[in-house]
Amino acid sequence: MDLPDWAQEVITSYESGAHGSFVLHGNVSDRMVVGSKEDTKLGDLQDFLLDVMLPRFDVVITYDLGFGMRIERGGDLFHRWPTFQELGDLPRDPLPAISFITHYLTYCRNLRLSKLHPPKVAVIIKQAHLVCPQVPGVLNNTLNSLATFLRGWSENELLQKTGQAAFLLSENINGLHSLVTSSPRICEVEIPLPTAGDIESLMQVMKPDSPKSLAKYDHFAEPASRLVGATLS
């Protein structure tokens, strides 16, 4: 499966050492094709990041306002962290959760400095504009603390040099706190609406499950071209 341009941009930026923290904005809530040519499926952006972009990361942590903090991969490694063993439960509210994640990233960095072998860790913050919004004309210490943590993930030391990566997903980048979006160490990457090729790939994946509605098409190039500008959801 060919990677979309935005994914190539993220990989190039990360592997070159330019950035380790990314704001993915725009069409972040759409469906997309995930997997290889031999095994494709429909998924969302988180599925794409987990399966396509982050397969070599040992621990993947996600956070959103609805479900709180989750360990999507590497729970056994995460549970070895002494601080988690003391706490027992994962925090749900934004500031405690982001502070907790920051503490874990720092712990893994310190392991590397001690010449040990920490896990490679990736963090995905969904609906980041709701977790850490920009509220004009309002002084809010909680929001400022959140923004400082998110900005700080890539400020002190390059994430990629310590085997870490962070992704903030936001439909509306203008709604994300300016302390985050103004950081030169955080790369902003826009996810566009699907191209005709993206829609064609989607229809090919859907055909086995929708044989009647798609039976009249031997090739999907023509109907896909007519749907350009629409989302896949």
Phi, psi and omega in degrees: 000127178286135179284143175293161184301321182295324179291321176298321179297318179297313182298315181298317181294321182289311184290336178282347182088006182287318184214151173234353180236135188226139168257112176263118186227167181102238186275061188271351183256009185277166172276155177208161180278129183237141175116193180260177179297329182277336185217087181251154178207169175267141179205185176253187183297322178297318177300318181296316179297314183295312188275327188254316188268331190236034183293338183266003177272133186283323182234129175235122181249135175240155175214136168210164185296327184287309186259352181076210183269134179226147173258101185281334180210143175079032180301324180295323177290317181296321184291349176280348180295123183304323181296321177294320180298328178285321184283311176091318182239150177277135179292151182251323182290150188304305185296312176299322182292313181293323176297319180296315178297318179300319178299319180292319177299319179295319178301315180293323176297319180294326175298319180294320178296333179273011179066025174265188185238083180286159175289153171281128189239133172237143180238135177236118176255112181271147182050051185299332179290343174267329178289317183224074185280159171270118180244098185300138174075010182237128175266110183233109184294328179294313178296320179296323177294317177301312181298323180295318177298310183298318178293322184291340179304328182246004185277312189286321184207142182299126183302319185294334179287341179251015178070034182232156177209150180225138180230122175254118183260126185213122176295324184238099183294333179290343178271355180273144186306136185294335176297331178278309186289341181271357182286128178289346180269357178252124185267126178266124182232122181272133174263114186278173171297154184296145176278175176300322178295322177297316181293322177298317178297320178299314182295326177294321178290325183283340188304316180299330181268350180228058187295327183286312185289335182250006185297330185283353181256121172276327177227149187253007183299316183292308179296328179295321180295330180284340184262003179300133184105348177262162175271171180267355182285000000 
